[in-house]
Tab-separated table of C-alpha atoms and ligand atoms in Angstrom:
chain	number	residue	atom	x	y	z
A	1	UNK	CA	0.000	0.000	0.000
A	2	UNK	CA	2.880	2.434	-0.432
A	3	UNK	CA	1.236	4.593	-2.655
A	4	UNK	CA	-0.758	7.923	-2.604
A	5	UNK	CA	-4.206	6.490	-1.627
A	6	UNK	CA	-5.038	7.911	1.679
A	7	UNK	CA	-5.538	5.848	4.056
A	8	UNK	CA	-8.701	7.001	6.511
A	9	UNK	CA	-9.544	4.537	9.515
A	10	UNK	CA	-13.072	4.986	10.837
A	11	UNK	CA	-14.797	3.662	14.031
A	12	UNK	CA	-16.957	1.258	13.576
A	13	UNK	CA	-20.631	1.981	14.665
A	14	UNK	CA	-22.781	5.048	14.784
A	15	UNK	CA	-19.828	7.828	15.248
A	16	UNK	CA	-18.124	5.805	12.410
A	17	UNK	CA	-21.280	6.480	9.692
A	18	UNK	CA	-21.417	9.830	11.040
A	19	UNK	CA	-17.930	10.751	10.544
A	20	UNK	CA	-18.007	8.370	6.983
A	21	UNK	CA	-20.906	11.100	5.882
A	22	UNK	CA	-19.034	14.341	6.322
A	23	UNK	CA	-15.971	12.320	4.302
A	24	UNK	CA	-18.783	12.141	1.667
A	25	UNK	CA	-20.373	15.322	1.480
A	26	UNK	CA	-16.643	16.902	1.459
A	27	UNK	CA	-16.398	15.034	-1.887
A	28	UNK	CA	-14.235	11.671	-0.379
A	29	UNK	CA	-16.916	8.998	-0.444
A	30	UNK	CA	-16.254	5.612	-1.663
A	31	UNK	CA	-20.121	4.278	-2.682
A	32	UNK	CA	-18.635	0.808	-2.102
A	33	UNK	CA	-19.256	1.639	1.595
A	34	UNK	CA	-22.764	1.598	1.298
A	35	UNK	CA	-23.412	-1.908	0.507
A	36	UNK	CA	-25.899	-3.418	2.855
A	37	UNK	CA	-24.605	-6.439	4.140
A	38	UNK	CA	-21.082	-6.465	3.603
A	39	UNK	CA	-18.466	-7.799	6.142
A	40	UNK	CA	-15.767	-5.893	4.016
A	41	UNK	CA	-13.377	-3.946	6.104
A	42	UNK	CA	-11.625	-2.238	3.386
A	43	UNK	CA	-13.209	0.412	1.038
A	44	UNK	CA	-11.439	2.408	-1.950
A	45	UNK	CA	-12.286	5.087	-4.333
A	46	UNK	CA	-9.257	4.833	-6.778
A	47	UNK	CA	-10.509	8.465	-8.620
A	48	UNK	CA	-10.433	10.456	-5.364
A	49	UNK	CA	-7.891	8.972	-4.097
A	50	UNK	CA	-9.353	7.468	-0.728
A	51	UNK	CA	-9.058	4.123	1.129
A	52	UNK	CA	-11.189	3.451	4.166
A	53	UNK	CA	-10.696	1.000	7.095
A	54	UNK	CA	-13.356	0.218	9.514
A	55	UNK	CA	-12.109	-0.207	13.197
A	56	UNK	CA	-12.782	-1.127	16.832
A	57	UNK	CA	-13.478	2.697	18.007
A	58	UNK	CA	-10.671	2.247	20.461
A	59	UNK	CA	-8.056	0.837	17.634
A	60	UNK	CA	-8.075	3.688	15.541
A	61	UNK	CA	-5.663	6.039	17.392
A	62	UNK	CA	-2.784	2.900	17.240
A	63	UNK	CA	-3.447	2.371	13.441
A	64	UNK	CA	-3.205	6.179	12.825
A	65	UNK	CA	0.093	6.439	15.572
A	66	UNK	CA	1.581	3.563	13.640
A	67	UNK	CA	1.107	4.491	10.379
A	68	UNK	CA	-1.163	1.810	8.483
A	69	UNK	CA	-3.991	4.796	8.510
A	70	UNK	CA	-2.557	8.511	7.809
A	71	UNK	CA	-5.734	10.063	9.371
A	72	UNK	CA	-8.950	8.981	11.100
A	73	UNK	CA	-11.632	9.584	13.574
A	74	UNK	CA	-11.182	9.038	17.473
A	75	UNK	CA	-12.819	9.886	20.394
A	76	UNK	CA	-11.486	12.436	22.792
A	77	UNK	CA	-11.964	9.673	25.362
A	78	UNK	CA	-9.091	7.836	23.608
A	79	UNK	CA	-6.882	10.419	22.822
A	80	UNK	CA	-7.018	11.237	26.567
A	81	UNK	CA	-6.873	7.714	27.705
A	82	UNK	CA	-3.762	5.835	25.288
A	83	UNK	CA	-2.207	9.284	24.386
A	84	UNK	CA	-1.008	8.296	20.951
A	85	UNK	CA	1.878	10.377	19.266
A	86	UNK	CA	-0.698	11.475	16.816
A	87	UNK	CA	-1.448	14.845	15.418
A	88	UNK	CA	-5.278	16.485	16.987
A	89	UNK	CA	-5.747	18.300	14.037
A	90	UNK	CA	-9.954	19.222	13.830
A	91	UNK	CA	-12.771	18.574	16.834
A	92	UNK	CA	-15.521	17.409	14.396
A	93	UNK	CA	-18.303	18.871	16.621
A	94	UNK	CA	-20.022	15.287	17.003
A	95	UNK	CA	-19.749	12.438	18.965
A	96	UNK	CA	-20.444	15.113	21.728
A	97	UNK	CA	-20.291	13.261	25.236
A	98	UNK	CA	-18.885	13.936	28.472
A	99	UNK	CA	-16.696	11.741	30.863
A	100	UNK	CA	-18.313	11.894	33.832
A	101	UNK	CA	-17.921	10.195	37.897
A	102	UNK	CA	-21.338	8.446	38.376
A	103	UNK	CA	-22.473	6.455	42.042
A	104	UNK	CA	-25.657	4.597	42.957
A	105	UNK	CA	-28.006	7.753	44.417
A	106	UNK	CA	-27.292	6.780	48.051
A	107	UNK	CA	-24.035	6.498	47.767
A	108	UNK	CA	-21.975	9.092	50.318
A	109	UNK	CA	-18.372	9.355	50.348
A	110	UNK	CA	-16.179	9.351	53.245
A	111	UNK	CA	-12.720	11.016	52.102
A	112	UNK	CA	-10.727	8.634	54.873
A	113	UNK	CA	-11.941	5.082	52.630
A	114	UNK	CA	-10.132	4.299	49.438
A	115	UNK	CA	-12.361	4.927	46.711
A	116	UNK	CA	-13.707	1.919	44.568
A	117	UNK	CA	-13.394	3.075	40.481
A	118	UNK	CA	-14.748	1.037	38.079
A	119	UNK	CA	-13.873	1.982	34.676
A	120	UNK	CA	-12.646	1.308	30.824
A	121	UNK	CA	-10.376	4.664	31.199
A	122	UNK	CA	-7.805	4.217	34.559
A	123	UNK	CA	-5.724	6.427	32.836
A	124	UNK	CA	-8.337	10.035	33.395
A	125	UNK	CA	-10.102	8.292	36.462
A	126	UNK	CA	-6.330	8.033	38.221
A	127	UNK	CA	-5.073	11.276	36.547
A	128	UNK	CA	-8.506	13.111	37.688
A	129	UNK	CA	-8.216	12.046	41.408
A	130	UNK	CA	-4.292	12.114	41.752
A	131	UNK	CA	-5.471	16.416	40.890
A	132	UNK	CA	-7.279	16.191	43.756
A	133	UNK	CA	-5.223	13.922	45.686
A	134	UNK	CA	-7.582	11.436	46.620
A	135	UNK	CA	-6.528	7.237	47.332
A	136	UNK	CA	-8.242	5.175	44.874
A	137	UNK	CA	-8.806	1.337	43.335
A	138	UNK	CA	-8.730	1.698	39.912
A	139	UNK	CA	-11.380	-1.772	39.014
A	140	UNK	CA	-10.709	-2.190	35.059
A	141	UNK	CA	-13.795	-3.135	33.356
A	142	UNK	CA	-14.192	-3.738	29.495
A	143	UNK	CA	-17.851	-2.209	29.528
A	144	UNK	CA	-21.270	-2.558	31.703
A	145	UNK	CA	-19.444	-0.230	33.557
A	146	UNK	CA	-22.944	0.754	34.968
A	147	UNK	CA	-23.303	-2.886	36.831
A	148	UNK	CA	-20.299	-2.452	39.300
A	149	UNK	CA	-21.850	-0.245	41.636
A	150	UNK	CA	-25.175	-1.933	41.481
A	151	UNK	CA	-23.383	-5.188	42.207
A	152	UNK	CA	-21.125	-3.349	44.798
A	153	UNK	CA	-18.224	-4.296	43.029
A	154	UNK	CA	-17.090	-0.241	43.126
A	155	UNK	CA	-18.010	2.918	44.899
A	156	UNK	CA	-18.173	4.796	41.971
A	157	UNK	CA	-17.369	4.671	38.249
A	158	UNK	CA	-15.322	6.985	35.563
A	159	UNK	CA	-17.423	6.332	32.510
A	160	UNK	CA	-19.025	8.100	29.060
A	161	UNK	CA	-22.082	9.662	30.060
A	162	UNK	CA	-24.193	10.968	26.305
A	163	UNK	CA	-27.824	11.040	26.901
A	164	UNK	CA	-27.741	10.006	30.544
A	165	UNK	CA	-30.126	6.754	29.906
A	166	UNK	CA	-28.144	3.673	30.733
A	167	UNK	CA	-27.406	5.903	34.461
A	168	UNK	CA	-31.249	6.635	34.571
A	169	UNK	CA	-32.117	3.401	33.843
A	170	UNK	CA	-30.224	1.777	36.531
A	171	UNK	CA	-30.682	4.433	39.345
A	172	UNK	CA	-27.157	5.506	38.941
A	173	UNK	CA	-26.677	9.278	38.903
A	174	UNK	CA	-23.391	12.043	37.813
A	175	UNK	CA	-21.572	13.477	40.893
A	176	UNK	CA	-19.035	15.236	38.588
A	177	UNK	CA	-18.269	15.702	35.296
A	178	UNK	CA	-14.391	15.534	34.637
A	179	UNK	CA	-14.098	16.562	30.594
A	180	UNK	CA	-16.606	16.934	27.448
A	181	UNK	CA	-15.513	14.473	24.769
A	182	UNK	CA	-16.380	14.600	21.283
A	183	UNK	CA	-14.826	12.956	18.107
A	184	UNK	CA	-11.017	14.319	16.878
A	185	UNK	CA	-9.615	14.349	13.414
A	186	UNK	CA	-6.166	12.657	13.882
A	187	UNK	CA	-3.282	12.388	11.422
A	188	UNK	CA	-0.199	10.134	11.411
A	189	UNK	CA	3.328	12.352	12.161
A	190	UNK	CA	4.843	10.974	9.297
A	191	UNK	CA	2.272	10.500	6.703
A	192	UNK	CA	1.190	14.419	6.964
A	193	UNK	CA	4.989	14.746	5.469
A	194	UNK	CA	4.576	12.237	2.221
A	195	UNK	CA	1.263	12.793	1.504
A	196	UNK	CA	0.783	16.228	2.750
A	197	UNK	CA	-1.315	17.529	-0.333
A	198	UNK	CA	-3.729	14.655	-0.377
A	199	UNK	CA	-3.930	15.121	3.299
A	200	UNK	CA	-4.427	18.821	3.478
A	201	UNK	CA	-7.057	18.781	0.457
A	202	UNK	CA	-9.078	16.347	2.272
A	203	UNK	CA	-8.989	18.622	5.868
A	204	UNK	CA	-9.915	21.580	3.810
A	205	UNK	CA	-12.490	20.282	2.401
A	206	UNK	CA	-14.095	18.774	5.933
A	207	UNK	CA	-13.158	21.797	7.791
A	208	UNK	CA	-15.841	23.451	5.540
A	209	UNK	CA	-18.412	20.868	6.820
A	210	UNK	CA	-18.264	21.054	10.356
A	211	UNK	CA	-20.915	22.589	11.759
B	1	PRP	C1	-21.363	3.774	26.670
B	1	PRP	C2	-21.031	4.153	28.097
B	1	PRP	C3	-22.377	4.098	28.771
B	1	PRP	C4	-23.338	4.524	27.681
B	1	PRP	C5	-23.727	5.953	27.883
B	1	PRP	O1	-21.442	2.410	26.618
B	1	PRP	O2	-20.091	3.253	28.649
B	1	PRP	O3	-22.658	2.803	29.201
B	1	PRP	O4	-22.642	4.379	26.425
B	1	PRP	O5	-24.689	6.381	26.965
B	1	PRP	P1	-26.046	7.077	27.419
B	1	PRP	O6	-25.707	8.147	28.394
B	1	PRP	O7	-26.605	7.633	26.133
B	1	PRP	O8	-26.936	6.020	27.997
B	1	PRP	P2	-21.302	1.589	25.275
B	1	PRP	O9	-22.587	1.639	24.517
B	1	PRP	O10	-20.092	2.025	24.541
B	1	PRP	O11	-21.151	0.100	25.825
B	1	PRP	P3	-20.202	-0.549	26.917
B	1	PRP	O12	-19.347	0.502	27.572
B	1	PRP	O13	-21.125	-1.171	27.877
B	1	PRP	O14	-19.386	-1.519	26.137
């Protein structure tokens, strides 16, 4: 694949078709895509010059960092989290979210326990209470975050909140929000250098789009 296609990597799921559409409008789309049915991975448009990838959302920032995507679409929530050596280079304006601290309505703290924190990001939940120098035990979950508290498995958890229903719907509530996420344009160091025109026509073009 050493050649000037670029190379776009794209969450898979709703963010993903979201972020695919703007691609398209900006005149990037590969009609391939579309398909119904397909388990394809790999899309190309060989007259605009485009080759997308679809992704586990929290892959996309080590296939851009490493180079076998020059650009795609990641959540702030992973930039934050893995820190890749990529370049942030538009917020897209969607995806909007926020990472917030969440506990069972009953729940009060007492500042002399260790804190229980269940979450999929230990990286912000440690970060966010070393700030405010508070003891905590980072539980790693995978997702369900929600059931860990319910279950008494945490005190609390560090987790995406976006319309507030899975908390609602399990009696959980926010105590604190730490950061609003929402979906980044990322580009590989290296690739902005070889295929900078290709690159930079493409971000001009969705830079127009975002709203
Ligand atoms: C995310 C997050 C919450 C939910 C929040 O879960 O972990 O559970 O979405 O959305 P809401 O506020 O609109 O209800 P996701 O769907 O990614 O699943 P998982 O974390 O359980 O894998």
């Amino acid at each position: 694949m050493s050649d000037k296609m670029v190379n776009i990597a794209l969450p898979k799921g709703r963010l993903g078709e979201k972020a695919y559409k703007i691609f398209e409008d900006a005149g990037f789309g590969c009609p391939s895509i579309n398909e119904a049915g397909t388990r394809k991975l790999i899309f190309e448009n060989q007259e605009n010059g485009v080759r997308f990838f679809w992704v586990k959302p929290s892959d996309v920032a080590i296939y851009v960092e490493r180079g076998a995507a020059d650009i795609g679409i990641a959540g702030k929530d992973i930039l934050l989290e893995y820190r890749p050596d990529v370049y942030e280079l538009l917020d897209l304006k969607m995806g909007k979210c926020r990472m917030c601290v969440a506990s069972k309505k009953d729940f009060r703290d007492s500042t002399d326990k260790t804190l229980r924190v269940a979450t999929k990001f230990p990286r912000i939940a440690s970060e966010f209470y070393q700030s405010k120098s508070r003891s905590i035990d980072i539980i790693k979950l995978n997702g369900s975050i929600e059931l860990a508290p319910i279950l008494g498995l945490s005190d609390v958890i560090v987790d995406i909140v976006e319309t507030g229903t899975t908390l609602r719907e399990n009696d959980l509530e926010v105590i604190e929000t730490i950061v609003n996420i929402s979906a980044r344009l990322i580009a590989n160091k290296a690739g902005t250098k070889f295929k900078r025109e290709e690159i930079n026509s493409i971000i001009r073009e969705i830079e127009k789009r975002i709203q």
